[in-house]
Short mmCIF file of C-alpha atoms in Angstrom, two decimals:
data_model
loop_
_atom_site.label_atom_id
_atom_site.label_comp_id
_atom_site.label_asym_id
_atom_site.label_seq_id
_atom_site.Cartn_x
_atom_site.Cartn_y
_atom_site.Cartn_z
CA MET A 12 82.25 7.51 -66.33
CA ALA A 13 81.30 10.44 -64.06
CA THR A 14 83.34 11.03 -60.89
CA GLU A 15 81.78 11.44 -57.45
CA SER A 16 82.16 15.23 -57.55
CA GLN A 17 80.67 15.39 -61.05
CA GLN A 18 77.70 13.35 -59.84
CA LEU A 19 77.32 15.73 -56.88
CA TYR A 20 77.37 18.77 -59.17
CA TYR A 21 74.84 17.05 -61.43
CA LYS A 22 72.45 16.44 -58.52
CA LYS A 23 72.75 20.06 -57.41
CA LEU A 24 72.19 21.23 -60.98
CA GLN A 25 69.05 19.13 -61.38
CA SER A 26 67.76 20.41 -58.06
CA ILE A 27 68.14 24.09 -58.91
CA LEU A 28 66.74 23.59 -62.42
CA LYS A 29 63.43 22.60 -60.82
CA GLU A 30 63.21 26.15 -59.47
CA LEU A 31 63.96 27.84 -62.80
CA PRO A 32 61.83 28.41 -65.94
CA TRP A 33 61.60 25.61 -68.49
CA TYR A 34 63.58 27.50 -71.12
CA VAL A 35 66.57 27.66 -68.78
CA LYS A 36 66.60 23.86 -68.54
CA GLU A 37 66.40 23.66 -72.32
CA TYR A 38 69.36 26.03 -72.61
CA ILE A 39 71.37 24.02 -70.05
CA ASP A 40 70.64 20.82 -71.99
CA HIS A 41 71.92 22.58 -75.11
CA LYS A 42 75.20 23.53 -73.37
CA GLN A 43 75.88 20.23 -71.59
CA ARG A 44 78.23 18.90 -74.26
CA LYS A 45 80.33 22.07 -74.20
CA LEU A 46 80.56 23.05 -70.53
CA SER A 47 81.33 21.18 -67.33
CA THR A 48 78.54 20.46 -64.87
CA ALA A 49 80.20 22.79 -62.35
CA SER A 50 80.12 25.66 -64.86
CA LEU A 51 76.47 24.99 -65.71
CA LEU A 52 75.62 24.98 -62.00
CA ASN A 53 77.26 28.39 -61.62
CA TYR A 54 75.23 29.65 -64.59
CA CYS A 55 72.02 28.50 -62.91
CA LEU A 56 72.94 30.14 -59.62
CA ASP A 57 73.43 33.40 -61.54
CA TYR A 58 70.07 32.95 -63.26
CA LYS A 59 68.37 32.36 -59.93
CA ILE A 60 69.74 35.68 -58.64
CA PHE A 61 68.45 37.43 -61.77
CA PHE A 62 64.98 35.91 -61.67
CA ASN A 63 64.65 36.56 -57.94
CA TRP A 64 65.50 40.20 -58.66
CA ILE A 65 62.67 40.30 -61.23
CA VAL A 66 60.23 39.15 -58.54
CA SER A 67 61.66 41.52 -55.91
CA GLU A 68 61.19 44.44 -58.31
CA GLN A 69 57.55 43.37 -58.76
CA LEU A 70 58.05 42.83 -62.47
CA PHE A 71 56.41 39.43 -61.98
CA SER A 72 54.21 37.95 -59.27
CA GLY A 73 54.62 34.25 -58.58
CA PRO A 74 57.32 31.56 -58.48
CA ILE A 75 60.39 32.35 -60.57
CA LYS A 76 59.92 29.12 -62.53
CA ASP A 77 56.74 30.64 -64.01
CA ILE A 78 58.41 33.77 -65.42
CA PRO A 79 57.38 33.77 -69.10
CA LEU A 80 59.49 34.43 -72.17
CA SER A 81 57.31 37.42 -72.97
CA LEU A 82 58.56 39.21 -69.86
CA LEU A 83 62.19 38.77 -70.90
CA GLU A 84 61.34 40.22 -74.30
CA THR A 85 59.87 43.39 -72.77
CA LEU A 86 62.62 44.15 -70.24
CA LYS A 87 64.12 47.59 -70.71
CA ALA A 88 67.83 48.30 -70.78
CA GLN A 89 67.38 50.67 -67.82
CA GLN A 90 65.87 47.84 -65.79
CA VAL A 91 68.78 45.51 -66.53
CA GLU A 92 71.21 48.28 -65.59
CA GLY A 93 69.29 48.49 -62.31
CA PHE A 94 69.90 44.79 -61.75
CA LEU A 95 73.63 45.26 -62.34
CA TYR A 96 73.57 48.23 -59.99
CA SER A 97 72.02 46.06 -57.28
CA LEU A 98 74.70 43.41 -57.79
CA LYS A 99 77.39 45.98 -57.11
CA TYR A 100 75.90 48.09 -54.33
CA GLU A 101 73.54 45.69 -52.58
CA LEU A 102 75.33 42.35 -53.03
CA ASN A 103 78.84 43.91 -53.06
CA ASN A 104 79.90 42.10 -56.25
CA LYS A 105 83.13 43.21 -57.89
CA ASP A 106 83.10 44.43 -61.48
CA ILE A 107 84.74 41.22 -62.71
CA THR A 108 82.05 39.14 -60.93
CA ILE A 109 79.28 41.29 -62.42
CA ASN A 110 80.80 40.74 -65.85
CA ARG A 111 80.68 36.98 -65.30
CA LYS A 112 77.01 37.09 -64.35
CA LEU A 113 76.23 39.36 -67.29
CA SER A 114 78.07 36.97 -69.60
CA ALA A 115 75.87 34.10 -68.39
CA LEU A 116 72.74 36.16 -69.08
CA LYS A 117 73.97 37.22 -72.50
CA SER A 118 74.55 33.59 -73.39
CA LEU A 119 71.02 32.60 -72.30
CA PHE A 120 69.35 35.46 -74.17
CA ASN A 121 71.41 34.78 -77.28
CA TYR A 122 70.18 31.19 -77.22
CA LEU A 123 66.57 32.32 -76.87
CA GLN A 124 66.87 34.75 -79.78
CA ASN A 125 69.25 33.09 -82.23
CA ILE A 126 69.26 29.34 -81.62
CA ALA A 127 66.03 28.10 -80.04
CA GLU A 128 62.86 28.03 -82.15
CA ASN A 129 59.25 27.09 -81.58
CA SER A 130 57.01 24.79 -83.65
CA ASP A 131 56.48 27.62 -86.15
CA LEU A 132 60.26 27.89 -86.60
CA GLU A 133 60.19 31.28 -84.91
CA PRO A 134 62.78 32.32 -82.29
CA TYR A 135 61.65 32.21 -78.67
CA ILE A 136 62.23 35.96 -78.36
CA HIS A 137 62.59 38.60 -81.06
CA ARG A 138 64.07 41.33 -78.87
CA ASN A 139 67.28 40.72 -76.88
CA VAL A 140 67.80 43.41 -74.26
CA MET A 141 71.08 41.86 -73.07
CA ALA A 142 72.67 42.66 -76.44
CA LYS A 143 72.38 46.32 -75.50
CA ILE A 144 74.18 45.98 -72.17
CA GLU A 145 77.94 46.55 -72.08
CA PHE A 146 80.40 44.86 -69.78
CA ASN A 147 82.15 46.82 -67.05
CA GLU A 148 85.53 48.12 -68.12
CA LEU A 149 88.28 46.45 -66.15
CA ASN A 150 91.20 48.82 -65.83
CA LEU A 151 93.66 46.23 -64.58
CA ASN A 152 96.27 45.42 -67.20
CA LEU A 153 98.40 42.29 -67.16
CA GLU A 154 101.27 43.96 -65.30
CA THR A 155 98.94 45.28 -62.58
CA ILE A 156 97.38 41.84 -62.14
CA ALA A 157 100.85 40.28 -61.99
CA ASN A 158 102.05 42.78 -59.38
CA LYS A 159 99.02 42.06 -57.19
CA MET A 160 99.61 38.33 -57.55
CA GLU A 161 103.34 38.55 -56.79
CA GLY A 162 102.98 39.04 -53.06
CA LYS A 163 100.49 36.19 -52.71
CA ILE A 164 102.35 33.32 -54.37
CA LEU A 165 105.45 31.28 -53.58
CA LEU A 166 108.66 32.76 -54.96
CA GLY A 167 112.27 31.61 -54.85
CA ASP A 168 113.14 29.51 -51.80
CA GLU A 169 109.53 29.65 -50.56
CA TYR A 170 108.51 27.11 -53.19
CA GLU A 171 110.57 24.24 -51.82
CA ASN A 172 110.34 25.52 -48.24
CA PHE A 173 106.55 25.25 -48.27
CA ARG A 174 106.65 21.70 -49.58
CA LYS A 175 109.21 20.80 -46.90
CA PHE A 176 107.07 22.52 -44.27
CA VAL A 177 104.09 20.30 -45.13
CA ALA A 178 106.25 17.18 -45.28
CA GLN A 179 108.19 17.73 -42.03
CA ASP A 180 108.23 21.08 -40.25
CA TYR A 181 104.51 21.37 -39.51
CA GLY A 182 104.82 18.31 -37.29
CA GLU A 183 107.46 20.08 -35.17
CA LEU A 184 105.19 23.10 -34.91
CA VAL A 185 102.23 21.15 -33.49
CA LYS A 186 104.04 18.39 -31.57
CA ASP A 187 102.80 19.71 -28.21
CA ASN A 188 99.17 19.53 -29.36
CA LYS A 189 98.38 15.83 -29.29
CA LYS A 190 95.20 16.10 -31.38
CA LEU A 191 96.81 18.17 -34.15
CA TRP A 192 99.97 16.08 -34.10
CA ASN A 193 98.09 12.77 -34.40
CA PHE A 194 95.94 14.10 -37.23
CA TYR A 195 99.06 15.29 -39.03
CA GLN A 196 100.78 11.93 -38.65
CA VAL A 197 97.80 10.17 -40.21
CA ASN A 198 97.61 12.51 -43.22
CA ARG A 199 101.20 13.70 -43.66
CA GLU A 200 102.01 11.64 -46.76
CA ARG A 201 98.67 12.39 -48.39
CA ASP A 202 98.81 16.12 -47.71
CA THR A 203 102.41 16.34 -48.91
CA ALA A 204 101.48 14.52 -52.10
CA ILE A 205 98.57 16.90 -52.77
CA ILE A 206 100.63 20.06 -52.20
CA SER A 207 103.54 18.66 -54.18
CA PHE A 208 101.26 17.58 -57.02
CA ILE A 209 99.73 21.04 -57.44
CA LEU A 210 103.12 22.74 -57.16
CA GLY A 211 104.56 20.29 -59.67
CA SER A 212 101.77 20.42 -62.27
CA GLY A 213 99.65 23.55 -61.92
CA LEU A 214 96.41 21.56 -61.98
CA ARG A 215 93.13 23.19 -60.99
CA LEU A 216 91.40 22.17 -57.77
CA SER A 217 88.65 20.28 -59.62
CA GLU A 218 91.25 18.43 -61.69
CA VAL A 219 93.12 17.28 -58.58
CA VAL A 220 89.90 16.22 -56.83
CA ASN A 221 88.75 14.11 -59.78
CA LEU A 222 92.02 12.22 -60.27
CA ASN A 223 91.83 8.44 -60.11
CA ILE A 224 94.71 6.04 -59.54
CA ASP A 225 94.39 4.78 -63.11
CA ASP A 226 94.85 8.32 -64.44
CA ILE A 227 98.53 8.39 -63.46
CA ASP A 228 101.24 7.33 -65.91
CA TYR A 229 104.10 6.34 -63.61
CA VAL A 230 106.60 6.07 -66.47
CA LYS A 231 106.02 9.41 -68.16
CA ASN A 232 105.16 11.35 -64.99
CA SER A 233 101.86 12.47 -66.47
CA ALA A 234 98.23 12.51 -65.42
CA ARG A 235 95.04 12.18 -67.41
CA VAL A 236 92.76 15.08 -66.49
CA ILE A 237 89.39 16.35 -67.65
CA ARG A 238 89.77 20.05 -68.27
CA LYS A 239 87.17 22.78 -68.68
CA GLY A 240 84.70 21.92 -71.39
CA ASN A 241 85.12 18.18 -70.59
CA LYS A 242 88.30 18.08 -72.64
CA GLU A 243 90.65 15.18 -71.89
CA GLN A 244 94.34 15.96 -71.70
CA TYR A 245 97.55 14.42 -70.37
CA VAL A 246 99.49 16.82 -68.16
CA TYR A 247 103.07 16.40 -66.95
CA PHE A 248 104.14 16.77 -63.33
CA SER A 249 107.54 16.97 -61.62
CA LYS A 250 109.73 14.14 -60.42
CA ILE A 251 109.50 15.47 -56.87
CA ALA A 252 105.71 15.29 -57.08
CA MET A 253 105.98 11.70 -58.30
CA ASP A 254 108.26 10.78 -55.39
CA ASP A 255 105.79 12.27 -52.90
CA LEU A 256 102.89 10.58 -54.64
CA GLU A 257 104.57 7.18 -54.43
CA GLU A 258 105.18 7.66 -50.69
CA TYR A 259 101.48 8.34 -50.24
CA LEU A 260 100.43 5.36 -52.36
CA LYS A 261 102.44 3.03 -50.12
CA ILE A 262 100.09 3.80 -47.19
CA ARG A 263 96.89 4.81 -49.03
CA GLU A 264 95.11 1.46 -49.00
CA SER A 265 96.00 0.28 -45.50
CA ARG A 266 95.85 3.55 -43.59
CA TYR A 267 92.60 4.78 -45.13
CA GLU A 268 91.06 1.30 -45.42
CA VAL A 269 90.29 1.90 -49.07
CA GLU A 270 88.01 -0.58 -50.75
CA LYS A 271 89.17 -1.95 -54.10
CA GLN A 272 86.30 -0.34 -56.00
CA ASN A 273 87.31 3.11 -54.73
CA LYS A 274 89.61 4.41 -57.47
CA ALA A 275 89.90 7.97 -56.14
CA LEU A 276 93.54 9.02 -55.91
CA PHE A 277 93.20 11.28 -52.88
CA VAL A 278 90.91 9.93 -50.17
CA ALA A 279 89.68 10.79 -46.70
CA ALA A 280 89.45 8.38 -43.80
CA ALA A 281 86.16 6.67 -43.04
CA VAL A 282 83.84 8.43 -40.60
CA GLY A 283 82.00 6.32 -38.02
CA PRO A 284 82.14 2.57 -37.32
CA LYS A 285 80.39 1.69 -40.59
CA GLY A 286 81.82 4.48 -42.69
CA LYS A 287 83.85 4.02 -45.87
CA SER A 288 86.84 5.91 -47.13
CA ARG A 289 85.79 8.47 -49.70
CA ARG A 290 87.19 10.84 -52.29
CA LEU A 291 88.44 14.09 -50.80
CA THR A 292 86.08 16.97 -51.57
CA PRO A 293 87.20 20.30 -53.06
CA ARG A 294 86.51 22.04 -49.76
CA SER A 295 88.61 19.50 -47.85
CA ILE A 296 91.62 20.23 -50.06
CA GLU A 297 91.02 23.98 -49.76
CA LYS A 298 90.95 23.69 -45.98
CA LEU A 299 94.15 21.66 -45.74
CA VAL A 300 95.98 24.18 -47.96
CA GLU A 301 94.63 27.02 -45.81
CA LYS A 302 95.79 25.25 -42.65
CA TYR A 303 99.37 24.77 -43.83
CA ALA A 304 99.53 28.22 -45.46
CA LYS A 305 98.51 29.95 -42.22
CA ALA A 306 100.99 27.95 -40.16
CA PHE A 307 103.71 28.65 -42.76
CA GLY A 308 103.14 32.38 -42.32
CA LYS A 309 101.63 33.01 -45.75
CA PRO A 310 97.84 32.93 -45.17
CA SER A 311 97.11 34.39 -48.63
CA LEU A 312 98.08 31.07 -50.19
CA SER A 313 95.24 29.04 -51.69
CA VAL A 314 94.98 26.17 -54.15
CA HIS A 315 94.72 28.68 -56.98
CA LYS A 316 97.77 30.59 -55.69
CA LEU A 317 99.75 27.33 -55.70
CA ARG A 318 98.74 26.98 -59.35
CA HIS A 319 100.01 30.52 -59.96
CA SER A 320 103.24 29.63 -58.16
CA PHE A 321 103.80 26.67 -60.48
CA ALA A 322 103.08 28.77 -63.57
CA THR A 323 105.55 31.47 -62.51
CA ARG A 324 108.35 28.95 -62.01
CA TYR A 325 107.54 27.11 -65.22
CA HIS A 326 107.71 30.31 -67.24
CA THR A 327 110.99 31.32 -65.60
CA GLU A 328 112.66 27.98 -66.27
CA ILE A 329 111.22 27.07 -69.67
CA ASN A 330 110.10 30.45 -71.06
CA ASP A 331 107.65 28.95 -73.53
CA VAL A 332 104.21 30.56 -73.26
CA PRO A 333 102.39 28.15 -75.66
CA LYS A 334 103.62 25.13 -73.68
CA LEU A 335 102.66 26.80 -70.41
CA ARG A 336 99.23 27.59 -71.81
CA ARG A 337 98.73 23.93 -72.66
CA GLN A 338 100.03 22.77 -69.27
CA LEU A 339 97.57 25.06 -67.46
CA GLY A 340 94.67 24.34 -69.81
CA HIS A 341 94.00 28.01 -70.58
CA SER A 342 91.58 28.68 -73.42
CA SER A 343 93.10 32.12 -74.03
CA ILE A 344 96.82 32.85 -74.30
CA GLN A 345 96.13 36.28 -72.79
CA THR A 346 95.49 34.60 -69.46
CA THR A 347 98.83 32.82 -69.65
CA MET A 348 100.64 36.06 -70.49
CA ILE A 349 100.09 37.28 -66.92
CA TYR A 350 103.04 35.17 -65.80
CA THR A 351 105.43 36.93 -68.18
CA HIS A 352 104.86 40.13 -66.20
CA ILE A 353 105.77 38.81 -62.77
CA ARG A 354 109.18 40.26 -61.95
CA ASN A 355 111.16 39.12 -58.97
CA GLN A 356 114.90 38.51 -58.74
CA ASP A 357 114.34 35.56 -56.42
CA LEU A 358 112.72 33.62 -59.26
CA LYS A 359 116.16 32.68 -60.58
CA ILE A 360 116.78 30.68 -57.41
CA ALA A 361 113.95 28.35 -58.42
CA VAL A 362 115.57 27.26 -61.67
CA ASP A 363 117.87 24.62 -60.17
CA GLN A 364 114.98 23.09 -58.24
CA MET A 365 112.61 23.00 -61.18
CA ASP A 366 112.11 19.42 -62.30
CA ILE A 367 109.50 19.15 -65.03
CA PRO A 368 110.07 16.70 -67.90
CA GLU A 369 110.26 18.32 -71.31
CA PRO A 370 106.84 17.69 -72.95
CA GLU A 371 106.78 15.35 -75.93
CA PRO A 372 105.93 16.82 -79.35
CA GLU A 373 102.32 17.93 -79.48
CA GLY A 374 101.38 15.14 -81.84
CA LYS A 375 102.28 12.47 -79.28
CA THR A 376 100.08 13.75 -76.51
CA ASP A 377 96.40 13.13 -76.09
CA GLU A 378 94.55 16.41 -76.37
#
């Protein structure tokens, strides 16, 4: 059953598909079983930028949805390089962002040339210009990435101090501001549970947003999550996170006036006299993390940096890259290897506070 955020992404996806050529919709339909709706939406946003560029360069006159396959087949490599040039110097995209957009285009063109076929069993296009275009070289190695990350995550005592700040100290900071103090008192348990849950599991923002009450195993301290590619997996979280979650659950139903049919784990209060409590949105969680991070004195913190903070501690305490890869849901072990390059003497302080149950043998978990 689709969650509220998945339904929202689906509606946005269907809306933007109406603006794009028919063969893009066919490609998206082909990829729906393999990619999340959020990923497909990002693909379509990238395609819209590309097709709008085609019109702006006067390579086609008319709505972008009418751009024919024949035009794609006759694009020159120099023209595509011009598009990538505009991404960098006109839209200020970084090389890694340009690579992502190019990857989306390569995937579409590959489908049109090697997978899709017309009624005569011929491919949609015979010439694939994207196959000639190379990705930007990214000079950052794992150690460089790790060093850049190191100053933006929680290390040593900061890990527990930030959780404690959300649970208690922020209230002292804003006690003279009645509006901020009241808002904090209403959401203190919920916000603490969210921060603690990310710090104690390393879940992605979308995975936290989509959690339902029934997804939590209160005996094994694990949560059922839908990872990238719509893959179901059970992920462990810390005992501290469970304690904070249970404190929140004691007040969730009464304080937020949650209706029984609302199974969302993390909810927002109803808005207006006839409003209903609702699942917290990704942006709402991002904003609450930003609020506490700024007040804590570490404004660089984000949901993703909290995930990095968890991964760094996990690697330090357990030192098992394959297990960490599974916990984080990485498709490539190279991504997980970043955390083996973060070097900071304060990390040893975190060991005694680390409280993550040893995962069961792989065969006993639900992949």
